[in-house]
């Protein structure tokens, strides 16, 4: 049975899978833009268009960051959030509200906040990398492990501050930490697009190394990849992508895992040139299609992030049960 | 020619490779032998720039391995270590094709495809080329990785304990293959070996290490004799000549 599935999977060309995913994505956008549209198009198009744009940016950022992170860590159940990237975002927000108050933080220019957060996240990634890769132990697994512990520390510290904070301020924070795909951060869309564009250009320039990195550190060095430089660069890119997605919708844990692993299964090979577009398209389809179902079928009775995190969590457990954790 | 000058590597206070200066001969098979913890694998890792050193220099054909761009060196020297864990699911042909990465950066040319086919044929992997690595036995996987290294088409091929986990038949097949690669393709093969009889039978040159230092080096006759082996392994080893080859017996 498994063999038959394997054979069937091998016969579908990656290019065909990508073409089908593209078609589904376009269909989702068309349906999302037109279904239940009552009223003036001059209102609907920019209103829903901004939502689609935000979901495209977030889906792309989460998918690419997860696939790249899994490539450099050689592990398919890790996501950047496990390294404490999301926890750092929560800590920054909590600290700000704790010290200057919810009202004052709300008046800060969101673009300024965003830049600050991105800089801090990149600095965090670099500090972790530098500390671990200049010492005697050059282990990526140690880096991840330390990341997990620092993430736990960030979370504990944040929850400590949240406990002693004014309950009204706490409500503001809680709202911010709950991933929402429905509200559009219009101020951040432009700067996010620019950042993601810049990240994509850099990633494109080093994309030939991605497949080689998946062979492991020693094989990558043997094949002439400047391993330390490339891994550091990829961690910076991942940090930027995670900052973009958390700033736009809030922390999301399992979504990247879900789309990355679906992409590996659908493409059937590990070639990044196919896996990355597939993961990004899947993320976009899940977000736009999911949001559409939510709005039209469930009439906003639940939140998309809950469904996505539920599905992602199920995939995570399945992966562990299937032993993909090795 | 691979030349090391005073290479030293320490972990914490423990010196693993201690001021090693040696020139490894070009062409033929050079084996590095010695007891566990002698620093053999560490030295091989340092020579192949997988591991940094605390002091000293390594040059390959005059190029300093720590300063030469990775892809330039990757066209001259290749290294294969033992545990090749990977998360990606690859076929044998995919893996072998990676050997061309230093030349074509992932865009395979007709020339690259010819090298890939040759390497696969050289290791008798034609029947397995479409199989995934995790569907292969340990010996077949090993051959697939060696095919990748040969496909890299470097003058120097460094292998760290290539006979680990191989049965007698496959171990012999691997050594014969190295012999062929050295004779037919003119490669310089450097191996870390534990079995001194394999070293004796197939090597042109043997380097003996102990406690992080090179204690002896020379032709097979210089190293495979009771006095020299006692100095390396601290045990009595009888050496017999069988069919013109030296065989060591160390069972007590």
Coordinates of C-alpha atoms in Angstrom, one line a residue:
Chain A
X1 CA 0.0 0.0 0.0
X2 CA 2.7 2.4 1.0
X3 CA 4.7 1.4 -2.1
X4 CA 1.7 2.1 -4.3
X5 CA 1.3 5.5 -2.7
X6 CA 5.0 6.1 -3.2
X7 CA 4.8 5.2 -6.9
X8 CA 1.8 7.3 -7.5
X9 CA 3.5 10.2 -5.7
X10 CA 6.6 9.9 -7.8
X11 CA 4.8 10.0 -11.1
X12 CA 3.3 13.5 -10.5
X13 CA 5.9 16.0 -11.8
X14 CA 6.7 18.8 -9.4
X15 CA 6.0 21.3 -12.2
X16 CA 2.4 19.9 -12.5
X17 CA 1.9 20.1 -8.7
X18 CA 3.0 23.7 -8.8
X19 CA 0.7 24.5 -11.7
X20 CA -2.2 22.9 -9.9
X21 CA -1.4 24.9 -6.7
X22 CA -1.2 28.1 -8.7
X23 CA -4.6 27.4 -10.2
X24 CA -6.1 26.7 -6.8
X25 CA -4.5 29.8 -5.4
X26 CA -6.0 32.0 -8.2
X27 CA -9.4 30.3 -7.7
X28 CA -9.2 31.1 -4.0
X29 CA -8.4 34.7 -4.6
X30 CA -11.3 35.1 -7.1
X31 CA -13.8 33.5 -4.8
X32 CA -12.5 35.5 -1.8
X33 CA -12.8 38.7 -3.7
X34 CA -16.3 38.0 -5.2
X35 CA -18.3 35.7 -2.9
X36 CA -21.0 37.6 -1.0
X37 CA -19.9 40.9 -2.5
X38 CA -22.7 43.4 -2.0
X39 CA -22.1 47.0 -2.4
X40 CA -19.7 49.2 -4.3
X41 CA -16.7 47.5 -6.0
X42 CA -14.6 50.6 -5.3
X43 CA -14.9 49.7 -1.6
X44 CA -14.7 45.9 -1.9
X45 CA -11.6 45.7 -4.0
X46 CA -9.3 47.7 -1.8
X47 CA -10.8 46.3 1.4
X48 CA -10.6 42.6 0.4
X49 CA -7.5 43.2 -1.7
X50 CA -5.5 44.4 1.3
X51 CA -6.5 41.3 3.2
X52 CA -5.3 39.1 0.3
X53 CA -2.1 41.1 0.2
X54 CA -1.5 40.6 3.9
X55 CA -2.2 36.9 3.7
X56 CA 0.1 36.5 0.7
X57 CA 2.9 38.3 2.7
X58 CA 2.3 36.3 5.8
X59 CA 1.9 33.0 4.0
X60 CA 5.1 33.5 2.1
X61 CA 7.1 34.7 5.1
X62 CA 6.0 31.7 7.3
X63 CA 6.5 29.1 4.5
X64 CA 9.9 30.3 3.4
X65 CA 11.2 30.8 6.9
X66 CA 10.1 27.4 8.1
X67 CA 11.5 25.5 5.0
X68 CA 14.9 27.3 5.3
X69 CA 15.0 26.8 9.0
X70 CA 14.3 23.1 8.6
X71 CA 17.0 22.9 6.0
X72 CA 19.7 24.4 8.1
X73 CA 18.7 22.4 11.2
X74 CA 18.2 19.2 9.2
X75 CA 15.0 18.5 11.0
X76 CA 11.5 18.5 9.7
X77 CA 9.6 19.1 12.9
X78 CA 11.3 22.3 13.9
X79 CA 9.9 25.8 13.2
X80 CA 11.6 29.1 13.9
X81 CA 9.2 29.7 16.7
X82 CA 10.9 26.9 18.6
X83 CA 14.1 29.0 18.7
X84 CA 12.3 31.6 20.8
X85 CA 11.7 34.1 17.9
X86 CA 8.0 34.3 18.8
X87 CA 8.7 34.4 22.5
X88 CA 11.0 37.4 21.9
X89 CA 8.2 39.2 20.1
X90 CA 5.9 38.6 23.1
X91 CA 8.5 39.7 25.5
X92 CA 9.2 43.0 23.6
X93 CA 5.5 43.8 23.5
X94 CA 4.9 42.9 27.2
X95 CA 7.9 44.9 28.3
X96 CA 6.8 48.0 26.4
X97 CA 3.2 47.8 27.8
X98 CA 4.6 47.1 31.3
X99 CA 6.9 50.1 31.4
X100 CA 5.2 52.7 29.3
X101 CA 1.6 51.5 29.4
X102 CA -0.8 50.2 26.7
X103 CA -2.1 53.6 25.7
X104 CA 1.4 55.0 25.1
X105 CA 2.5 52.0 23.1
X106 CA -0.6 52.3 21.0
X107 CA 0.5 55.8 20.0
X108 CA 3.9 54.8 18.9
X109 CA 4.2 54.7 15.1
X110 CA 3.7 51.0 14.2
X111 CA 6.4 51.2 11.5
X112 CA 8.9 52.4 14.1
X113 CA 7.8 49.5 16.4
X114 CA 8.2 47.1 13.6
X115 CA 11.7 48.2 12.6
X116 CA 12.7 48.0 16.3
X117 CA 11.3 44.5 16.7
X118 CA 13.0 43.3 13.5
X119 CA 16.3 44.8 14.5
X120 CA 16.0 43.1 17.9
X121 CA 15.1 39.7 16.5
X122 CA 18.0 39.8 14.0
X123 CA 20.3 40.8 16.8
X124 CA 19.0 37.9 18.8
X125 CA 19.6 35.4 16.0
X126 CA 23.1 36.8 15.4
X127 CA 24.0 36.8 19.1
X128 CA 22.9 33.1 19.4
X129 CA 24.8 32.2 16.2
X130 CA 28.0 34.1 17.1
X131 CA 28.2 32.7 20.6
X132 CA 27.8 29.2 19.5
X133 CA 29.8 29.2 16.3
X134 CA 32.9 30.9 17.5
X135 CA 33.2 28.6 20.5
X136 CA 34.7 25.2 20.5
X137 CA 31.3 23.5 20.1
X138 CA 30.1 24.1 16.6
X139 CA 26.8 22.4 16.8
X140 CA 23.6 23.6 15.3
X141 CA 21.6 21.3 17.6
X142 CA 23.1 23.1 20.6
X143 CA 22.0 26.4 19.0
X144 CA 18.5 25.1 18.7
X145 CA 18.5 23.7 22.3
X146 CA 19.8 27.0 23.7
X147 CA 17.1 28.7 21.6
X148 CA 14.4 26.6 23.2
X149 CA 15.7 27.4 26.7
X150 CA 16.0 31.1 26.0
X151 CA 12.5 31.0 24.5
X152 CA 11.1 29.4 27.7
X153 CA 12.9 32.1 29.7
X154 CA 11.4 34.8 27.5
X155 CA 7.9 33.3 27.9
X156 CA 8.3 32.9 31.7
X157 CA 9.5 36.4 32.0
X158 CA 6.7 37.7 29.9
X159 CA 4.0 35.8 31.9
X160 CA 5.5 37.1 35.1
X161 CA 5.1 40.7 33.9
X162 CA 1.6 39.9 32.6
X163 CA 0.7 38.6 36.0
X164 CA 1.6 41.8 37.9
X165 CA 0.3 44.2 35.2
X166 CA -2.9 46.2 35.3
X167 CA -5.8 43.9 34.1
X168 CA -6.8 46.4 31.4
X169 CA -3.3 46.5 30.0
X170 CA -3.3 42.7 30.1
X171 CA -6.4 42.6 28.0
X172 CA -4.6 44.8 25.4
X173 CA -1.6 42.4 25.4
X174 CA -3.8 39.3 25.1
X175 CA -5.5 40.8 22.1
X176 CA -2.1 41.4 20.4
X177 CA -0.8 37.9 21.0
X178 CA -3.8 36.3 19.5
X179 CA -3.0 35.7 15.8
X180 CA -5.6 37.4 13.6
X181 CA -5.6 37.1 9.9
X182 CA -8.7 39.2 9.5
X183 CA -7.5 42.6 10.6
X184 CA -5.2 44.4 8.2
X185 CA -2.2 46.3 9.4
X186 CA -2.3 48.7 6.5
X187 CA 0.5 50.9 7.8
X188 CA 2.9 47.9 7.8
X189 CA 2.0 46.4 4.4
X190 CA 4.4 48.5 2.4
X191 CA 7.4 48.2 4.7
X192 CA 6.7 44.4 5.0
X193 CA 6.6 44.1 1.2
X194 CA 9.9 45.9 0.9
X195 CA 11.6 43.7 3.5
X196 CA 10.2 40.5 2.1
X197 CA 11.4 41.6 -1.4
X198 CA 14.9 42.3 0.0
X199 CA 15.0 38.9 1.7
X200 CA 13.9 37.2 -1.4
X201 CA 16.6 38.8 -3.5
X202 CA 19.3 37.7 -1.0
X203 CA 17.7 34.2 -0.8
X204 CA 17.7 34.0 -4.6
X205 CA 21.4 34.8 -4.7
X206 CA 22.3 31.9 -2.4
X207 CA 19.5 29.5 -3.5
X208 CA 21.9 27.0 -5.1
X209 CA 23.3 26.3 -1.7
X210 CA 20.0 25.3 -0.1
X211 CA 19.9 21.7 -1.5
X212 CA 23.5 21.2 -0.6
X213 CA 23.0 22.4 3.0
X214 CA 20.4 19.6 3.4
X215 CA 23.2 17.1 3.0
X216 CA 24.6 18.2 6.4
X217 CA 27.5 20.4 7.4
X218 CA 30.4 18.2 6.5
X219 CA 29.1 17.3 3.0
X220 CA 28.2 21.0 2.4
X221 CA 31.7 22.1 3.3
X222 CA 33.2 19.2 1.2
X223 CA 31.2 20.5 -1.8
X224 CA 32.6 24.0 -1.3
X225 CA 29.8 25.9 0.5
X226 CA 31.0 28.5 2.9
X227 CA 28.9 26.9 5.6
X228 CA 29.2 29.4 8.5
X229 CA 28.6 32.4 6.3
X230 CA 25.6 30.9 4.5
X231 CA 23.9 29.5 7.7
X232 CA 24.4 32.9 9.4
X233 CA 22.8 34.6 6.5
X234 CA 19.9 32.2 6.4
X235 CA 19.2 32.7 10.1
X236 CA 19.1 36.4 9.6
X237 CA 16.7 36.0 6.7
X238 CA 14.5 33.7 8.9
X239 CA 14.6 36.2 11.7
X240 CA 13.4 39.0 9.3
X241 CA 10.6 36.8 7.9
X242 CA 9.4 35.8 11.3
X243 CA 9.4 39.5 12.4
X244 CA 7.3 40.4 9.4
X245 CA 4.7 37.6 10.0
X246 CA 4.4 38.2 13.8
X247 CA 4.2 42.0 13.3
X248 CA 1.4 41.5 10.7
X249 CA -0.8 38.8 12.4
X250 CA 0.8 37.9 15.7
X251 CA 2.7 34.7 16.7
X252 CA 1.8 31.5 14.8
X253 CA 3.3 28.2 16.0
X254 CA 2.3 25.3 13.8
X255 CA 1.3 26.8 10.5
X256 CA 4.8 26.7 9.0
X257 CA 5.2 23.1 10.0
X258 CA 1.9 22.2 8.4
X259 CA 2.6 23.8 5.0
X260 CA 6.3 22.8 4.9
X261 CA 5.5 19.2 5.5
X262 CA 2.6 19.2 3.1
X263 CA 4.9 20.7 0.5
X264 CA 7.6 17.9 1.1
X265 CA 4.9 15.3 0.6
X266 CA 3.3 16.8 -2.5
X267 CA 6.6 17.5 -4.2
X268 CA 8.1 14.2 -3.2
X269 CA 11.7 15.4 -3.5
X270 CA 13.8 17.8 -1.4
X271 CA 14.6 20.2 -4.2
X272 CA 14.1 23.7 -2.8
X273 CA 13.4 25.1 -6.2
X274 CA 10.1 23.2 -6.0
X275 CA 9.5 22.9 -2.3
X276 CA 9.7 26.6 -1.5
X277 CA 7.2 27.8 -4.1
X278 CA 4.9 24.8 -3.2
X279 CA 5.1 25.7 0.6
X280 CA 4.4 29.4 -0.1
X281 CA 1.4 28.6 -2.4
X282 CA 0.0 26.1 0.1
X283 CA 0.3 28.7 2.9
X284 CA -1.5 31.2 0.7
X285 CA -4.2 28.8 -0.2
X286 CA -4.7 27.7 3.4
X287 CA -5.0 31.4 4.6
X288 CA -7.2 32.7 1.8
X289 CA -9.3 29.6 1.4
X290 CA -9.6 29.2 5.2
X291 CA -10.6 32.8 5.7
X292 CA -13.2 32.5 2.9
X293 CA -14.7 29.4 4.4
X294 CA -14.7 31.1 7.8
X295 CA -16.5 34.2 6.5
X296 CA -19.0 32.6 4.2
X297 CA -19.6 29.2 5.8
X298 CA -19.0 29.6 9.5
X299 CA -20.1 33.3 9.5
X300 CA -17.1 34.4 11.6
X301 CA -18.0 32.0 14.3
X302 CA -14.4 31.0 14.9
X303 CA -11.0 32.3 14.2
X304 CA -8.8 31.1 11.4
X305 CA -5.7 30.9 13.6
X306 CA -7.5 28.4 15.8
X307 CA -8.3 26.1 12.9
X308 CA -4.8 26.4 11.4
X309 CA -3.0 25.8 14.7
X310 CA -5.3 22.8 15.4
X311 CA -4.5 21.3 12.0
X312 CA -0.8 22.1 12.4
X313 CA -0.7 20.6 15.8
X314 CA -2.3 17.4 14.5
X315 CA 0.3 17.2 11.8
X316 CA 3.0 17.8 14.4
X317 CA 1.8 14.9 16.5
X318 CA 1.5 12.6 13.4
X319 CA 5.1 13.5 12.4
X320 CA 6.3 12.5 15.8
X321 CA 4.3 9.3 15.8
X322 CA 5.7 8.4 12.3
X323 CA 9.2 8.9 13.6
X324 CA 10.1 11.8 11.3
X325 CA 11.8 13.3 14.3
X326 CA 15.0 11.5 13.8
Chain B
X1 CA 50.9 17.3 -2.2
X2 CA 49.3 17.7 1.1
X3 CA 51.6 19.3 3.6
X4 CA 50.8 20.0 7.3
X5 CA 53.0 22.3 9.4
X6 CA 52.7 22.1 13.2
X7 CA 48.9 21.5 13.3
X8 CA 47.6 21.5 16.8
X9 CA 44.0 21.0 18.0
X10 CA 42.9 20.9 21.6
X11 CA 39.5 20.4 23.2
X12 CA 39.5 22.2 26.5
X13 CA 42.8 21.1 28.1
X14 CA 43.0 17.9 26.0
X15 CA 45.4 18.0 23.1
X16 CA 44.0 15.8 20.3
X17 CA 46.4 16.6 17.5
X18 CA 49.8 17.7 18.8
X19 CA 52.1 19.7 16.5
X20 CA 51.9 17.4 13.5
X21 CA 54.1 18.2 10.5
X22 CA 54.0 15.8 7.7
X23 CA 53.9 15.6 3.9
X24 CA 51.6 13.1 2.4
X25 CA 52.8 11.6 -0.9
X26 CA 50.9 12.4 -4.1
X27 CA 49.2 9.5 -5.9
X28 CA 48.6 6.1 -4.5
X29 CA 46.9 5.1 -1.3
X30 CA 48.1 6.5 2.0
X31 CA 46.6 4.9 5.2
X32 CA 46.5 6.6 8.6
X33 CA 46.5 4.0 11.4
X34 CA 46.8 4.1 15.1
X35 CA 44.9 3.2 18.3
X36 CA 41.6 4.8 19.3
X37 CA 42.0 8.5 20.3
X38 CA 45.2 8.9 18.4
X39 CA 43.8 11.9 16.5
X40 CA 43.6 10.2 13.1
X41 CA 40.1 11.4 12.3
X42 CA 40.7 14.8 13.8
X43 CA 43.7 15.3 11.6
X44 CA 41.8 14.2 8.5
X45 CA 39.0 16.7 9.4
X46 CA 41.6 19.5 9.8
X47 CA 43.3 18.7 6.5
X48 CA 39.9 18.8 4.8
X49 CA 38.9 22.1 6.6
X50 CA 35.9 20.5 8.3
X51 CA 37.5 21.5 11.6
X52 CA 39.5 24.5 12.5
X53 CA 42.9 24.2 14.1
X54 CA 44.4 26.0 17.0
X55 CA 47.8 26.4 15.4
X56 CA 49.6 25.4 12.2
X57 CA 48.9 25.4 8.5
X58 CA 47.7 22.9 5.9
X59 CA 48.4 23.3 2.3
X60 CA 47.1 21.3 -0.6
X61 CA 49.1 21.9 -3.8
X62 CA 50.3 25.1 -2.1
X63 CA 46.8 26.4 -1.3
X64 CA 46.2 27.1 2.4
X65 CA 43.0 25.2 3.2
X66 CA 41.7 27.9 5.6
X67 CA 42.1 30.7 3.2
X68 CA 41.3 29.2 -0.2
X69 CA 37.7 29.7 -1.3
X70 CA 35.6 26.7 -0.5
X71 CA 34.6 25.9 -4.1
X72 CA 38.2 26.1 -5.4
X73 CA 39.3 23.6 -2.8
X74 CA 36.2 21.4 -3.5
X75 CA 37.4 20.9 -7.1
X76 CA 40.8 19.7 -5.7
X77 CA 40.0 17.8 -2.6
X78 CA 37.0 15.8 -1.3
X79 CA 36.3 14.3 2.1
X80 CA 33.8 11.6 3.1
X81 CA 33.1 11.0 6.8
X82 CA 31.2 8.2 8.4
X83 CA 27.8 9.4 9.7
X84 CA 26.0 11.1 6.8
X85 CA 22.7 11.8 8.4
X86 CA 20.4 13.9 6.3
X87 CA 16.8 15.0 6.5
X88 CA 16.2 15.2 2.8
X89 CA 15.0 12.2 0.9
X90 CA 17.3 11.6 -2.1
X91 CA 17.7 9.1 -4.8
X92 CA 21.2 7.6 -5.5
X93 CA 21.4 9.6 -8.8
X94 CA 20.4 12.9 -6.9
X95 CA 23.1 12.3 -4.4
X96 CA 25.8 11.5 -7.0
X97 CA 24.8 14.6 -8.9
X98 CA 25.7 16.7 -5.9
X99 CA 29.3 15.8 -6.6
X100 CA 29.1 18.2 -9.5
X101 CA 28.0 21.1 -7.3
X102 CA 31.5 22.7 -7.0
X103 CA 31.6 22.9 -10.8
X104 CA 28.1 23.8 -11.9
X105 CA 26.3 25.1 -8.7
X106 CA 23.3 22.9 -9.3
X107 CA 22.8 23.5 -13.0
X108 CA 23.9 20.3 -14.6
X109 CA 25.7 20.4 -18.0
X110 CA 26.1 17.6 -20.4
X111 CA 29.7 17.2 -19.1
X112 CA 28.3 16.9 -15.5
X113 CA 25.8 14.2 -16.6
X114 CA 28.6 12.3 -18.2
X115 CA 30.6 12.4 -14.9
X116 CA 27.5 11.3 -13.0
X117 CA 26.9 8.3 -15.2
X118 CA 30.6 7.3 -15.0
X119 CA 30.6 7.5 -11.2
X120 CA 27.5 5.4 -11.0
X121 CA 28.9 2.9 -13.4
X122 CA 32.2 2.8 -11.6
X123 CA 30.5 1.7 -8.4
X124 CA 28.0 -0.6 -10.1
X125 CA 25.0 1.4 -8.9
X126 CA 23.1 1.4 -12.3
X127 CA 20.3 -0.8 -10.9
X128 CA 20.0 1.4 -7.8
X129 CA 20.2 4.9 -9.4
X130 CA 16.5 5.6 -8.9
X131 CA 16.3 4.1 -5.4
X132 CA 16.0 6.4 -2.3
X133 CA 19.0 6.3 0.1
X134 CA 16.8 5.1 3.0
X135 CA 15.8 2.1 1.0
X136 CA 19.4 0.9 0.7
X137 CA 21.6 -1.3 2.9
X138 CA 24.5 0.2 4.7
X139 CA 27.0 -1.1 2.1
X140 CA 24.9 0.3 -0.8
X141 CA 24.6 3.7 0.9
X142 CA 28.3 3.8 1.5
X143 CA 28.9 3.1 -2.2
X144 CA 26.5 5.8 -3.2
X145 CA 28.4 8.3 -1.1
X146 CA 31.7 7.2 -2.5
X147 CA 30.2 7.6 -6.0
X148 CA 29.3 11.2 -5.1
X149 CA 32.9 11.8 -4.0
X150 CA 34.3 10.3 -7.2
X151 CA 31.9 12.3 -9.2
X152 CA 33.4 15.4 -7.6
X153 CA 36.5 14.4 -9.6
X154 CA 39.1 15.7 -7.3
X155 CA 42.8 14.8 -7.3
X156 CA 42.7 14.1 -3.5
X157 CA 40.1 11.8 -2.0
X158 CA 40.0 11.6 1.8
X159 CA 38.0 8.9 3.5
X160 CA 37.4 8.6 7.2
X161 CA 37.1 5.0 8.2
X162 CA 35.4 3.9 5.0
X163 CA 35.3 0.2 6.1
X164 CA 33.2 0.8 9.2
X165 CA 30.0 -1.2 9.1
X166 CA 31.1 -3.1 6.0
X167 CA 31.3 -6.9 5.9
X168 CA 34.5 -8.6 4.6
X169 CA 33.2 -8.7 1.0
X170 CA 32.2 -5.1 0.9
X171 CA 35.3 -3.9 2.7
X172 CA 37.4 -5.7 0.2
X173 CA 35.4 -4.3 -2.6
X174 CA 35.8 -0.8 -1.3
X175 CA 39.6 -1.2 -1.0
X176 CA 39.9 -2.7 -4.5
X177 CA 37.9 0.3 -5.7
X178 CA 40.3 2.7 -4.1
X179 CA 43.2 0.8 -5.6
X180 CA 41.6 1.1 -9.0
X181 CA 40.9 4.8 -8.5
X182 CA 44.5 5.4 -7.5
X183 CA 45.9 3.3 -10.4
X184 CA 43.5 4.1 -13.2
X185 CA 42.4 7.7 -12.4
X186 CA 45.7 8.8 -10.8
X187 CA 44.0 9.9 -7.5
X188 CA 45.7 10.5 -4.2
X189 CA 43.6 8.5 -1.7
X190 CA 44.1 9.1 2.0
X191 CA 42.2 6.8 4.4
X192 CA 41.8 6.4 8.1
X193 CA 41.8 2.6 8.8
X194 CA 41.5 0.5 11.9
X195 CA 42.3 -2.9 10.3
X196 CA 46.1 -3.0 9.9
X197 CA 45.8 -5.9 7.5
X198 CA 43.7 -3.9 5.1
X199 CA 46.3 -1.1 5.4
X200 CA 49.1 -3.5 4.8
X201 CA 47.5 -5.2 1.8
X202 CA 46.4 -2.1 -0.1
X203 CA 48.5 0.9 0.9
X204 CA 51.5 2.4 -0.7
X205 CA 52.3 4.5 2.3
X206 CA 51.3 4.3 6.0
X207 CA 51.2 7.1 8.6
X208 CA 51.0 5.9 12.2
X209 CA 49.6 8.1 14.9
X210 CA 49.5 7.8 18.6
X211 CA 48.5 10.3 21.3
X212 CA 48.0 13.1 18.8
X213 CA 51.5 12.7 17.2
X214 CA 52.8 11.0 14.1
X215 CA 55.0 8.3 15.6
X216 CA 56.1 6.7 12.3
X217 CA 55.5 7.0 8.6
X218 CA 56.9 5.2 5.6
X219 CA 56.3 2.4 3.1
X220 CA 54.3 -0.7 4.2
X221 CA 57.5 -2.6 5.0
X222 CA 58.7 0.2 7.3
X223 CA 55.5 0.1 9.4
X224 CA 54.2 -3.4 9.2
X225 CA 56.8 -5.1 11.3
X226 CA 56.7 -6.3 14.9
X227 CA 58.9 -3.6 16.4
X228 CA 57.2 -0.7 14.7
X229 CA 53.7 -2.0 15.5
X230 CA 54.6 -2.5 19.1
X231 CA 55.6 1.1 19.4
X232 CA 52.3 2.1 17.9
X233 CA 49.8 -0.2 19.7
X234 CA 51.7 -1.2 22.8
X235 CA 51.2 -4.9 22.1
X236 CA 52.9 -7.8 20.5
X237 CA 51.9 -8.3 16.9
X238 CA 53.3 -11.1 14.8
X239 CA 53.8 -10.4 11.2
X240 CA 53.8 -13.2 8.6
X241 CA 54.6 -12.9 5.0
X242 CA 51.9 -14.7 2.9
X243 CA 52.1 -14.5 -0.9
X244 CA 54.4 -11.5 -0.8
X245 CA 52.0 -9.5 1.5
X246 CA 52.5 -8.9 5.2
X247 CA 49.8 -10.1 7.4
X248 CA 49.6 -9.3 11.1
X249 CA 48.3 -11.7 13.8
X250 CA 47.4 -10.1 17.1
X251 CA 45.0 -12.6 18.6
X252 CA 46.2 -13.7 22.0

